[in-house]
Coordinates of C-alpha atoms in Angstrom, one line a residue:
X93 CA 120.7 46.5 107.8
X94 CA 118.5 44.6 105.3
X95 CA 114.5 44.5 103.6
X96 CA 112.2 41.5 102.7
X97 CA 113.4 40.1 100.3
X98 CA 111.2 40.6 96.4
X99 CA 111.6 37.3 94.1
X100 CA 111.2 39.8 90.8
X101 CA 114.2 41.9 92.1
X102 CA 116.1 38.9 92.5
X103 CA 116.1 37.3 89.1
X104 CA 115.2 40.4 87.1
X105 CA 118.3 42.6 86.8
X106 CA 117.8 46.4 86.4
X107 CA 118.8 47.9 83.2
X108 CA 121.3 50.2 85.4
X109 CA 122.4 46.8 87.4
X110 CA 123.5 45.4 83.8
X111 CA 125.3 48.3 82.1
X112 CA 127.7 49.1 84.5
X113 CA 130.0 46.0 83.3
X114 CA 131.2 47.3 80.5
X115 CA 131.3 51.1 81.4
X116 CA 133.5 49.5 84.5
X117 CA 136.1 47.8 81.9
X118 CA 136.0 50.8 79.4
X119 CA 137.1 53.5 82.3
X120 CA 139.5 50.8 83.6
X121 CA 141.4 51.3 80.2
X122 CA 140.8 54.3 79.2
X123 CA 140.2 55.8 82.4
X124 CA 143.9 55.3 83.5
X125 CA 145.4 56.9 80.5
X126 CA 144.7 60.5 81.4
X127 CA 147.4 62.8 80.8
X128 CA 151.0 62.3 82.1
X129 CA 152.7 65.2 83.5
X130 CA 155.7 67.1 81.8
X131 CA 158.7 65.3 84.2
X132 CA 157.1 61.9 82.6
X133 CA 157.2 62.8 79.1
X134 CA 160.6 61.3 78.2
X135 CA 158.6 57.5 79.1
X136 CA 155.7 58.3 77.7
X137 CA 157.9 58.1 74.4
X138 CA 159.2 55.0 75.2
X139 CA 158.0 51.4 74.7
X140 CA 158.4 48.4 76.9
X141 CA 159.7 45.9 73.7
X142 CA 160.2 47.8 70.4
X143 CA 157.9 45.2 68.6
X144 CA 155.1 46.1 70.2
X145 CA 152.7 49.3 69.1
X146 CA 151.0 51.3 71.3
X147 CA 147.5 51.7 72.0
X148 CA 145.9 54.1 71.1
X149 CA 145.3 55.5 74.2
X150 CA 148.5 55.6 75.7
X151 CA 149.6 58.2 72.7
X152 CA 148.5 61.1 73.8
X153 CA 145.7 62.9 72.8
X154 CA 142.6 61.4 70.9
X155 CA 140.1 59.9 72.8
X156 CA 139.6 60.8 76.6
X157 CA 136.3 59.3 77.3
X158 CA 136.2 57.5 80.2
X159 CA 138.6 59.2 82.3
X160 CA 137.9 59.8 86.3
X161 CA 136.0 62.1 87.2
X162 CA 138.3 65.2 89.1
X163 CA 137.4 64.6 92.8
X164 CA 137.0 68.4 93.5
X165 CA 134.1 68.3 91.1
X166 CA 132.2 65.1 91.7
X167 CA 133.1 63.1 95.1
X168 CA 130.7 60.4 94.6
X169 CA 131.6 60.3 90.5
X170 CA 135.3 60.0 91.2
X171 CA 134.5 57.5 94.3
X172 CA 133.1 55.0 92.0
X173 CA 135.2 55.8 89.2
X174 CA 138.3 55.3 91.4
X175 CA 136.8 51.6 92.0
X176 CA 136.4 50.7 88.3
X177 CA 139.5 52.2 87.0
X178 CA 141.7 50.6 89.7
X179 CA 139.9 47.2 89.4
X180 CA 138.2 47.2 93.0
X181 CA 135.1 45.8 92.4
X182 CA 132.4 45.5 89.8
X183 CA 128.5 45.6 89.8
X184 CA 127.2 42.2 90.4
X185 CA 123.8 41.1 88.3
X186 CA 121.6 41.9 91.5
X187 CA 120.6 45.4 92.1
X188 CA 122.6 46.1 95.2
X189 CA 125.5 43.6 95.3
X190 CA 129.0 44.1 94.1
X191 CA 131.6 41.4 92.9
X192 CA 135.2 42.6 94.7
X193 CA 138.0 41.9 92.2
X194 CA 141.3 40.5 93.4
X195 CA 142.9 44.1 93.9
X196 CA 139.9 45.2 96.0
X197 CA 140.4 42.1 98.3
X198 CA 143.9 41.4 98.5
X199 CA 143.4 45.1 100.6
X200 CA 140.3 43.0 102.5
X201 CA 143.0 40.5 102.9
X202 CA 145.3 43.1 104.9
X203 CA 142.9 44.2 107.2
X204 CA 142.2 40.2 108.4
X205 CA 145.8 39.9 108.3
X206 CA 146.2 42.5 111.0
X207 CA 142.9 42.2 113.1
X208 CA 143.3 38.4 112.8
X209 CA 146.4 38.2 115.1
X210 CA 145.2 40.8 117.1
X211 CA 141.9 39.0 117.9
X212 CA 143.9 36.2 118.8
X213 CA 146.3 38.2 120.8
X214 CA 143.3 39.0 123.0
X215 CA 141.6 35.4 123.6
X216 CA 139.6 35.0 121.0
X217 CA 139.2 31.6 118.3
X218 CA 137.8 31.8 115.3
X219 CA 134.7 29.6 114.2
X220 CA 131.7 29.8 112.1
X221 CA 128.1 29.9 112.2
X222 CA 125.5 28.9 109.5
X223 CA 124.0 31.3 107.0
X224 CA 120.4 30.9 108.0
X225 CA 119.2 31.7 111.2
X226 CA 114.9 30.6 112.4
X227 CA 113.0 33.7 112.1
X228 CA 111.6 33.0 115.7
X229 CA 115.0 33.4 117.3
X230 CA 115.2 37.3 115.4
X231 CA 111.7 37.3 117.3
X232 CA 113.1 36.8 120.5
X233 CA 114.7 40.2 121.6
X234 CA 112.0 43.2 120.7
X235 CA 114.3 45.7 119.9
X236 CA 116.4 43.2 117.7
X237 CA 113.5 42.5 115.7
X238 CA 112.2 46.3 115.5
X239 CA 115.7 47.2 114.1
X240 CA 116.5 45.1 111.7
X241 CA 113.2 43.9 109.9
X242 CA 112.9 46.5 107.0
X243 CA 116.6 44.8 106.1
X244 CA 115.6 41.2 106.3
X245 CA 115.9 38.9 103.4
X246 CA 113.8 36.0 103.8
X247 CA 113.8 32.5 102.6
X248 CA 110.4 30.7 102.3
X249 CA 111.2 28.3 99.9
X250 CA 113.4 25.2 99.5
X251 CA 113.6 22.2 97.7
X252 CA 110.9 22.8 95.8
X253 CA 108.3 23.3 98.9
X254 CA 107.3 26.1 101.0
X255 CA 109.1 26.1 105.1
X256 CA 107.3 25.4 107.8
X257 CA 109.5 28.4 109.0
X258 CA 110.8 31.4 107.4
X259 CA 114.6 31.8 107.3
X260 CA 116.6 35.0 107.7
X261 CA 119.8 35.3 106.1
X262 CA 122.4 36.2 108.4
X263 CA 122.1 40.1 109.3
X264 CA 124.5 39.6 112.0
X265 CA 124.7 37.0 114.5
X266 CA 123.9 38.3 117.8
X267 CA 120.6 35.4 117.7
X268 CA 122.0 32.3 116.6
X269 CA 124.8 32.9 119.0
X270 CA 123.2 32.9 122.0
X271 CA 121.5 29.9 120.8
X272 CA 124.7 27.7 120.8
X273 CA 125.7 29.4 123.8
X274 CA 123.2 28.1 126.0
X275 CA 123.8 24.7 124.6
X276 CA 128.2 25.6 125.8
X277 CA 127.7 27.5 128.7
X278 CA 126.8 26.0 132.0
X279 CA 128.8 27.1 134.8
X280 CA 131.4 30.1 135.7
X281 CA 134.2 27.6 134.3
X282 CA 132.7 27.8 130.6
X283 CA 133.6 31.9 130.9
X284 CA 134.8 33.9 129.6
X285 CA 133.5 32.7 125.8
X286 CA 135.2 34.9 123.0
X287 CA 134.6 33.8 119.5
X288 CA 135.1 35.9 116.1
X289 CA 133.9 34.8 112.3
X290 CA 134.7 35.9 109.1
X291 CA 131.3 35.7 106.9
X292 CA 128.9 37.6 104.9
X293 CA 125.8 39.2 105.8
X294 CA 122.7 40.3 104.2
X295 CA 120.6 43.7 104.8
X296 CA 118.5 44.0 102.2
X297 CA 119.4 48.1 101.3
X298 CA 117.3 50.6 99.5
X299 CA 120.4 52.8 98.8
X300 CA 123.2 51.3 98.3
X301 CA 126.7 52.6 97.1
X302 CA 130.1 49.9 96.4
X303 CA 131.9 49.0 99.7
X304 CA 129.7 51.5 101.9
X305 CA 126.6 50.3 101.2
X306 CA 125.2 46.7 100.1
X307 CA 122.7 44.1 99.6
X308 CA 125.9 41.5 100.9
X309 CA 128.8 42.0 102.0
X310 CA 132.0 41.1 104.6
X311 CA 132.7 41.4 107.6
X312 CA 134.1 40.0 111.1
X313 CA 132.2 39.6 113.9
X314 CA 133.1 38.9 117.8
X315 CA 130.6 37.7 120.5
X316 CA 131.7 37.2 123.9
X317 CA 129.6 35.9 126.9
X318 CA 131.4 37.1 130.5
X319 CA 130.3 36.2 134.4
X320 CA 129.5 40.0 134.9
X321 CA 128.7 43.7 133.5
X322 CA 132.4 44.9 134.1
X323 CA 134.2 42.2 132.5
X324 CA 131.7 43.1 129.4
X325 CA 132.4 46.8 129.3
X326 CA 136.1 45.9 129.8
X327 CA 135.6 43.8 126.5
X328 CA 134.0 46.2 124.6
X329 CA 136.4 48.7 125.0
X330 CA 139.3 46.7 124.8
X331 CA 138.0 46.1 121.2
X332 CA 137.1 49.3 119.9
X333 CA 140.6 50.5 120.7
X334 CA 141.6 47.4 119.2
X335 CA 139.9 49.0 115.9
X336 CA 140.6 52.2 116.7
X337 CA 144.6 51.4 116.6
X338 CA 144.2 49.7 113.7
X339 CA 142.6 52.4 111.8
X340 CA 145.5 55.0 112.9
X341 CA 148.4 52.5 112.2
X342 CA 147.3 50.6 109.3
X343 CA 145.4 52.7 107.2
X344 CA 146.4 56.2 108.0
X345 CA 142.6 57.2 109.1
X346 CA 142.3 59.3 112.0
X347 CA 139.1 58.1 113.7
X348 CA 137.4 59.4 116.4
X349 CA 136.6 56.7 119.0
X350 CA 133.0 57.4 121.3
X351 CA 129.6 56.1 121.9
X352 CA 127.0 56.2 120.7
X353 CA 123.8 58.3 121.8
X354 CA 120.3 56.2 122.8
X355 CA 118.9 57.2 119.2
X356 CA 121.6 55.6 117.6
X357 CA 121.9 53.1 119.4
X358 CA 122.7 49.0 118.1
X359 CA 119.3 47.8 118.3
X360 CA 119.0 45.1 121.4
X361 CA 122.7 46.4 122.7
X362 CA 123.1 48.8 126.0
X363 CA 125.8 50.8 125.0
X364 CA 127.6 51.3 121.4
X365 CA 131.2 52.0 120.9
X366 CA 132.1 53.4 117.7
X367 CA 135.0 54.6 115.7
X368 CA 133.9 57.5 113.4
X369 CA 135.8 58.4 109.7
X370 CA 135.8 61.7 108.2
X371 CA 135.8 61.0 104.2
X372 CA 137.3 63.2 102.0
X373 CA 134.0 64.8 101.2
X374 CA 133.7 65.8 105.1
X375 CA 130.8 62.9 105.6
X376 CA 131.3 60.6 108.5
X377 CA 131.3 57.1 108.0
X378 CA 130.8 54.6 110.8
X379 CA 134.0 52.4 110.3
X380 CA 133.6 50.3 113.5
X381 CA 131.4 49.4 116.3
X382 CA 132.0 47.4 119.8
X383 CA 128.4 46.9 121.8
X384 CA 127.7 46.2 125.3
X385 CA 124.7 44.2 125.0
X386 CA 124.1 43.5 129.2
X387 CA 121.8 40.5 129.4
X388 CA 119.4 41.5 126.7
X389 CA 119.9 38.3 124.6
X390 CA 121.2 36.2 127.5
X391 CA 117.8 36.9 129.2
X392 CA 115.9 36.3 125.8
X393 CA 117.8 33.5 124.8
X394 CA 118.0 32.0 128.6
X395 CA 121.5 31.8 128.3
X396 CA 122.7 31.0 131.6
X397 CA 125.5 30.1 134.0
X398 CA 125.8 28.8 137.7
X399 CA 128.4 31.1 139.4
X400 CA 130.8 30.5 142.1
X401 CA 128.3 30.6 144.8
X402 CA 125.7 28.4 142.9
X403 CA 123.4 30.9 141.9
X404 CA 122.1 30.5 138.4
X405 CA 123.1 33.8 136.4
X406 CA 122.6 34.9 132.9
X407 CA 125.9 35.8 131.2
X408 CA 126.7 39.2 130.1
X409 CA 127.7 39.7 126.2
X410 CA 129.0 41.8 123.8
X411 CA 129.5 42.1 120.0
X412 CA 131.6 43.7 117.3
X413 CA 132.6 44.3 114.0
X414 CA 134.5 45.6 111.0
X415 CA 133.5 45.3 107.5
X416 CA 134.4 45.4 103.9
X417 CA 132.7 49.2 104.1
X418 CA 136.5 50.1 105.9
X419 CA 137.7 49.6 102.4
X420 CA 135.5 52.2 101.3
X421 CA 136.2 54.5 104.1
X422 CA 140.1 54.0 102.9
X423 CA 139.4 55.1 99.2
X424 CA 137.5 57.8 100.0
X425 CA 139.9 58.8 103.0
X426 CA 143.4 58.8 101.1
X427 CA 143.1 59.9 96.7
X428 CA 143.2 62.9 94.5
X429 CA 142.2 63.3 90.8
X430 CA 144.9 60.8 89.8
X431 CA 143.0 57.8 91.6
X432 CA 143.8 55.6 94.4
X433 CA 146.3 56.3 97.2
X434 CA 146.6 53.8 100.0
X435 CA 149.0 53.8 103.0
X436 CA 151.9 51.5 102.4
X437 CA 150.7 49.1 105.3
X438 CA 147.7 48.2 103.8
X439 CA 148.6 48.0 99.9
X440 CA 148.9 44.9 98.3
X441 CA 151.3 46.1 96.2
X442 CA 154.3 48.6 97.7
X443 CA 156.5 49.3 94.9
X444 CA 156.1 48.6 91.7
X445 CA 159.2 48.5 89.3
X446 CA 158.5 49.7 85.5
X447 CA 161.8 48.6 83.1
X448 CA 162.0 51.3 80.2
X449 CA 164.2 51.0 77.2
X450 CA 163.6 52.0 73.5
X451 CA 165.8 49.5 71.3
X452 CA 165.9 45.4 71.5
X453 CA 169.7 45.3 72.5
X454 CA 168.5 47.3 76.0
X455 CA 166.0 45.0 76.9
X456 CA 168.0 42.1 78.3
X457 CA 170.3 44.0 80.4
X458 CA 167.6 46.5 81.8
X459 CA 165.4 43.5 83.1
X460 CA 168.4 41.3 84.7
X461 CA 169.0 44.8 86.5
X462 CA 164.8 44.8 87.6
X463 CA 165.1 41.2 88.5
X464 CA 168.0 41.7 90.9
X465 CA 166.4 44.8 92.3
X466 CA 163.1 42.6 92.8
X467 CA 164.5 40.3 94.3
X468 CA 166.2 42.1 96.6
X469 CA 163.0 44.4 97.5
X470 CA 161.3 40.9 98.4
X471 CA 163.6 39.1 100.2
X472 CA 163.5 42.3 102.6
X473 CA 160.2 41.4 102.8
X474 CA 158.8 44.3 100.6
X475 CA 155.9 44.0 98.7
X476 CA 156.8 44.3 95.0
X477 CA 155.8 44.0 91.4
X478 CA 157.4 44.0 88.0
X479 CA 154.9 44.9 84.7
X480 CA 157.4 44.0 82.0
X481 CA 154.6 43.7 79.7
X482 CA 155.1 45.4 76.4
X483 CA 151.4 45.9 75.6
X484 CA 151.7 49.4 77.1
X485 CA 153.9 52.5 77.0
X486 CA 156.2 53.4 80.3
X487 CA 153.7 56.7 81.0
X488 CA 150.3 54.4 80.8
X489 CA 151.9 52.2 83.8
X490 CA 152.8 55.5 85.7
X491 CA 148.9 56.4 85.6
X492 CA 147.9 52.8 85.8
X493 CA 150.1 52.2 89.0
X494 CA 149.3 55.9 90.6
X495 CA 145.1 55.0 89.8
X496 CA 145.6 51.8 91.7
X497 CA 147.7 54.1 94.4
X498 CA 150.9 51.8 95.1
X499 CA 152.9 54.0 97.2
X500 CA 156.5 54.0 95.4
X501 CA 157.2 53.1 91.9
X502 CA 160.9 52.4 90.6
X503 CA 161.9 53.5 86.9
X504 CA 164.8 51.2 85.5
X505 CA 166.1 52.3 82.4
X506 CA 169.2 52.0 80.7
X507 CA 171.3 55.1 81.6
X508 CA 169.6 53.6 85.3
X509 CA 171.7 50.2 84.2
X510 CA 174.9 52.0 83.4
X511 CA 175.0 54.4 86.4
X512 CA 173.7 51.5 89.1
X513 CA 170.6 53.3 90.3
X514 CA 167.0 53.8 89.8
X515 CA 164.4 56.5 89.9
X516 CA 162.3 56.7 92.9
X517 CA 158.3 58.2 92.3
X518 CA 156.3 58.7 95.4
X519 CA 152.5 58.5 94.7
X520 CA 151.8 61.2 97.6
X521 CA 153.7 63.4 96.5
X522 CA 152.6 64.3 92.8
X523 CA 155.3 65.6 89.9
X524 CA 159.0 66.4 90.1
X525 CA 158.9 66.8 93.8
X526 CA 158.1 63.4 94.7
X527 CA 160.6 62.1 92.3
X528 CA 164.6 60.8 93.7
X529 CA 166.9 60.2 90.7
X530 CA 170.2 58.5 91.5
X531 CA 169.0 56.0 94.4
X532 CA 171.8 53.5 94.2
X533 CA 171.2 49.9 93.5
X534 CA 173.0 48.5 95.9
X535 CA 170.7 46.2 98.3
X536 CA 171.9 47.6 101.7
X537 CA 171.1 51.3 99.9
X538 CA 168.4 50.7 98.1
X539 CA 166.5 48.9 100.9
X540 CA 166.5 51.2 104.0
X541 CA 166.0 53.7 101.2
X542 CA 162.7 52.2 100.4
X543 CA 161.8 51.0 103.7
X544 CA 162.4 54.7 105.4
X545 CA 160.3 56.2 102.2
X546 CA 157.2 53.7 103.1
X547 CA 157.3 54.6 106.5
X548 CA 157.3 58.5 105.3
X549 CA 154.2 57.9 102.9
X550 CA 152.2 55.8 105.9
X551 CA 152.9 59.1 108.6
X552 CA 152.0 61.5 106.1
X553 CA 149.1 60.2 104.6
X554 CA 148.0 60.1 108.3
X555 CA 148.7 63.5 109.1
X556 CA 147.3 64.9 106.0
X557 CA 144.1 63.6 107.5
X558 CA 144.0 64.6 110.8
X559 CA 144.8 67.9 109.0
X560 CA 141.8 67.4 107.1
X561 CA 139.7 66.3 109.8
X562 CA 140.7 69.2 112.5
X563 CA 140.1 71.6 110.2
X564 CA 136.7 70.8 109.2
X565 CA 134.9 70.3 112.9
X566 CA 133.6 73.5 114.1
X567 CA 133.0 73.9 117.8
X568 CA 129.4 75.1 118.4
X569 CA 127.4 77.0 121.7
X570 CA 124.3 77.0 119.8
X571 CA 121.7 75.5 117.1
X572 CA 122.0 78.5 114.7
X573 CA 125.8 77.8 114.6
X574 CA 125.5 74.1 114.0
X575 CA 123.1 74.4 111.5
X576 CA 125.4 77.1 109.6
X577 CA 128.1 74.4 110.3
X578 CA 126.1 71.9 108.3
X579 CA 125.4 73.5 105.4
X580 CA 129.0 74.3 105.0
X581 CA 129.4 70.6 104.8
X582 CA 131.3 70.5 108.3
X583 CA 131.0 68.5 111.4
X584 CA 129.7 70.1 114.9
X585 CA 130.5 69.8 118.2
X586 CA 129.2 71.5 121.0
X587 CA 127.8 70.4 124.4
X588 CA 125.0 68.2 124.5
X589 CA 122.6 66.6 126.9
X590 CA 119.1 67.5 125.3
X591 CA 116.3 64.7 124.5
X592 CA 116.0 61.9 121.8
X593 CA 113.4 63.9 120.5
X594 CA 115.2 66.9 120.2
X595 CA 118.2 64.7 118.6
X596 CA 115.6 63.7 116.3
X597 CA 114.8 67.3 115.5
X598 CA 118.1 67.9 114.6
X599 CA 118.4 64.9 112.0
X600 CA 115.4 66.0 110.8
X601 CA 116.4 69.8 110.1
X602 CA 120.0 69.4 109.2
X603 CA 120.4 65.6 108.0
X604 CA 122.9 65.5 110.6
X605 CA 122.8 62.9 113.5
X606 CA 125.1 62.6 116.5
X607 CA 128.2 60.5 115.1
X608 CA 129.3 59.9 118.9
X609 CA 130.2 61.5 122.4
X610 CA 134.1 61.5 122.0
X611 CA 136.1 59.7 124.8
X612 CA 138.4 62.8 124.8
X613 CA 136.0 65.5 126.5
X614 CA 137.2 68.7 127.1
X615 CA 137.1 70.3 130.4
X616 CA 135.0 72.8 132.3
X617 CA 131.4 73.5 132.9
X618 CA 129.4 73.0 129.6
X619 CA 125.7 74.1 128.7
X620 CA 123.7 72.3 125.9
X621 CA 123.2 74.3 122.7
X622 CA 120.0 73.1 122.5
X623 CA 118.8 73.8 125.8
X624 CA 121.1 75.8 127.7
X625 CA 120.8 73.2 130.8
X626 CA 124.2 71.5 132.4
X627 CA 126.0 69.3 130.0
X628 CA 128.9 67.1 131.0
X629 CA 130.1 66.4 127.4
X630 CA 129.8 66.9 124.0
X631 CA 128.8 65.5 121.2
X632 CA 130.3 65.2 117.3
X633 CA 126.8 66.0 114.9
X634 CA 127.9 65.2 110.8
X635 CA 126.0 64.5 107.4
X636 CA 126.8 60.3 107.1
X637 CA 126.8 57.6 104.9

């Protein structure tokens, strides 16, 4: 969420704001050139267009600055490398912000695509609210206000003259809202309202970190106003496993749907749904959240309806949202020390075809066999690119395309030409052993081929994860084994039903907090580690982001 806003911050850019630029651009093109591996070796020779001299980086040898960091040695190095050799995002001039480059949201664009329909499978029209929201109306709802202020960022100035009142830009919506929605509602007939937006927000954040963390970013975010409590909760749940599906069939992240404890809590909402992530580095991130926010801003807000028996009623509401931080949570979910790996469903780019030949005379005939076969990939509505350019040697693609993890790449050459087939590379599957030579060319061949592979890389770059995830969450029966789960970097869970303040304790002991009681609950009797009274479920306790 977001703080006041400092004019010196603003328009004074740190020196570490500045710099990263050009250290983005230099690991960008050197970065991708690490070393190609001994099956590649024969393209690494090789030149797209005999005219054109290689760089000196795609050689061999010479200078390796700049490469990615290994992601067993440095997470968050290699997290932030990923994003500037595979042309996510860049640093913006403000300490804070980041500027997402076409690559980073066309995958953005995939994730509207999909909850887009989805929303409107379920009732809901998209509109759009304004930017800057009265600081009274934050005022309104106590909790709201106690929440988000160290996050605000405040506008007291414009058009030369100071405002009679401050302005908050957007930190969510929840406020402004319910102001139009007393003006819409009046009666039982006006319900259910479901709206969603696609905007940017501000929360004004100390720490921040590209995608997970900062100053402004994306997002989507529902708000619904119902004739009673159970139509509410029906909506929030509806939409967390609305996300929750999404995260499991689109990106290949096995969440763990829940709610969230009082402590952590959306400030002004009764209840919190939320879909937690386990990253690569075992943290949890937050990826989604649905709230039940009962008549807390109705009642503020006096937002009110006259039911069927002509009693005046305030509405019941709920909220919800996804951001661009899921883009995050998909880098750092799926990747090794060669860069990016995204599920097929989600990548902008599925296959990419690299043409190799050595003399002139092989050119023409190698790219009228790359244009049929990319043609035929798209008209099967596959997405596909072609990087004829001749700028770079065969092997600097391979590491280009695997840093920017495109799930299949085809190698046309011209023995490929002669024999009618193409060489298949999967990008989860590193070396010879996720290499296919002799895939015939053949459209009604070639296409189920691909087809069948994608839907092989989606399912097990999800079950690589739930792997991952099951095998890092320790089952607990008492504080001295969570705390030894901690500091082994895993996630507890263990029965649960002791205070706020002892949840606090806990945070403040471990760094841990309580990511969310899981809707799947085991069964039995259960006895708080932390107590040793009753418990009737347990709780998931994790380092975050």
């Amino acid at each position: 969420m977001a703080s006041l806003l400092r004019l010196p911050s603003l328009l004074k850019p740190s020196a570490a704001a500045a710099r990263p630029s050009a250290l983005l651009r230099r690991r960008c093109r050197a970065g991708t050139a690490a070393s190609v591996s001994a099956s590649r070796s024969h393209a690494a020779a090789a030149t797209t267009g005999a005219a054109a001299p290689a760089p000196p980086e795609t050689r061999g040898g010479g200078d390796r600055e700049g490469q990615v960091t290994p992601r067993s040695v440095d997470f968050n190095a290699w997290y932030t490398d990923v994003i500037a050799a595979a042309e996510l995002a860049d640093y913006g001039p403000v300490r804070g912000t980041m500027v997402i480059r076409p690559y980073g949201y066309a995958i953005w664009e995939a994730i509207q695509d999909y909850l887009n329909v989805k929303f409107k499978e379920t009732g809901h029209s998209n509109m759009y609210f304004p930017q800057f929201i009265p600081y009274s109306f934050i005022e309104k709802e106590a909790s709201h206000v106690e929440g988000f202020s160290p996050e605000l960022a405040l506008v007291t100035i414009g058009g030369g003259k100071e405002l009679e009142e401050k302005l908050v830009v957007r930190p969510t919506s929840e406020t402004i809202v319910n102001h139009m929605f007393t003006k819409w509602i009046q009666s039982y007939r006006d319900l259910p309202l479901m709206i969603n937006q696609w905007a940017n927000v501000t929360r004004w954040e100390m720490r921040t970190k590209p995608f997970i963390r900062t100053l402004e970013f994306l997002w989507q975010e529902g708000h619904t106003a119902h004739a009673t409590l159970e139509e509410a909760e029906k909506e929030a749940m509806q939409m967390i496993d609305v996300y929750t599906k999404f995260a499991y069939e689109q990106a290949a992240i096995p969440v763990i749907p829940g709610r969230k404890s009082r402590v952590e809590t959306f400030a002004g909402a009764n209840r919190t749904y939320t879909i937690e992530a386990m990253m690569g580095d075992r943290k949890a991130l937050q990826a989604g959240t649905s709230h039940n926010l009962g008549q807390n801003f109705s009642r503020a807000f006096g937002t009110q309806f006259m039911d069927e028996n002509s009693q005046i009623e305030h509405v019941w509401q709920t909220s919800w949202a996804i951001s661009t931080r899921f883009v995050g949570g998909i880098i750092m979910t799926h990747g090794d020390d060669a860069g990016l790996m995204l599920p097929p469903n989600i990548a902008p780019i599925q296959v990419v075809i690299v043409p190799i030949w050595k003399k002139g005379d092989e050119k023409s005939a190698v790219m009228e066999a790359v244009s049929s076969v990319q043609n035929t990939l798209k008209e099967a509505g596959i997405r596909v690119k072609v990087d004829d350019s001749e700028l770079r040697t065969p092997g600097w693609k391979f590491n280009f395309y695997e840093m920017k993890g495109v799930p299949i790449r085809l190698e046309i050459g011209p023995r490929d030409v002669t024999n009618k087939s193409v060489v298949i590379s999967r990008r989860d599957i590193p070396g010879k052993q996720g290499k296919e030579f002799g895939v015939s060319m053949d459209p009604s061949i070639l296409v189920d081929h691909i087809k069948g592979r994608l839907v092989e890389i989606q399912a097990s770059l999800l079950q690589k994860a739930i792997a991952f995830r099951d095998s890092n969450i320790v089952d607990v029966s008492s504080y001295g084994e969570l705390k030894e789960a901690i500091a082994e970097g895993k996630w507890a869970r263990g029965p649960w039903s002791a205070s706020d303040a002892d949840e606090l304790k806990v945070k403040e002991e471990t760094s841990a907090t309580i990511r969310c009681f899981p809707f799947e609950q085991p069964e039995g009797a259960k006895k708080c580690f932390m107590t040793g009274n009753p418990a009737e479920e347990v709780a998931i306790f994790a380092k975050s982001y």
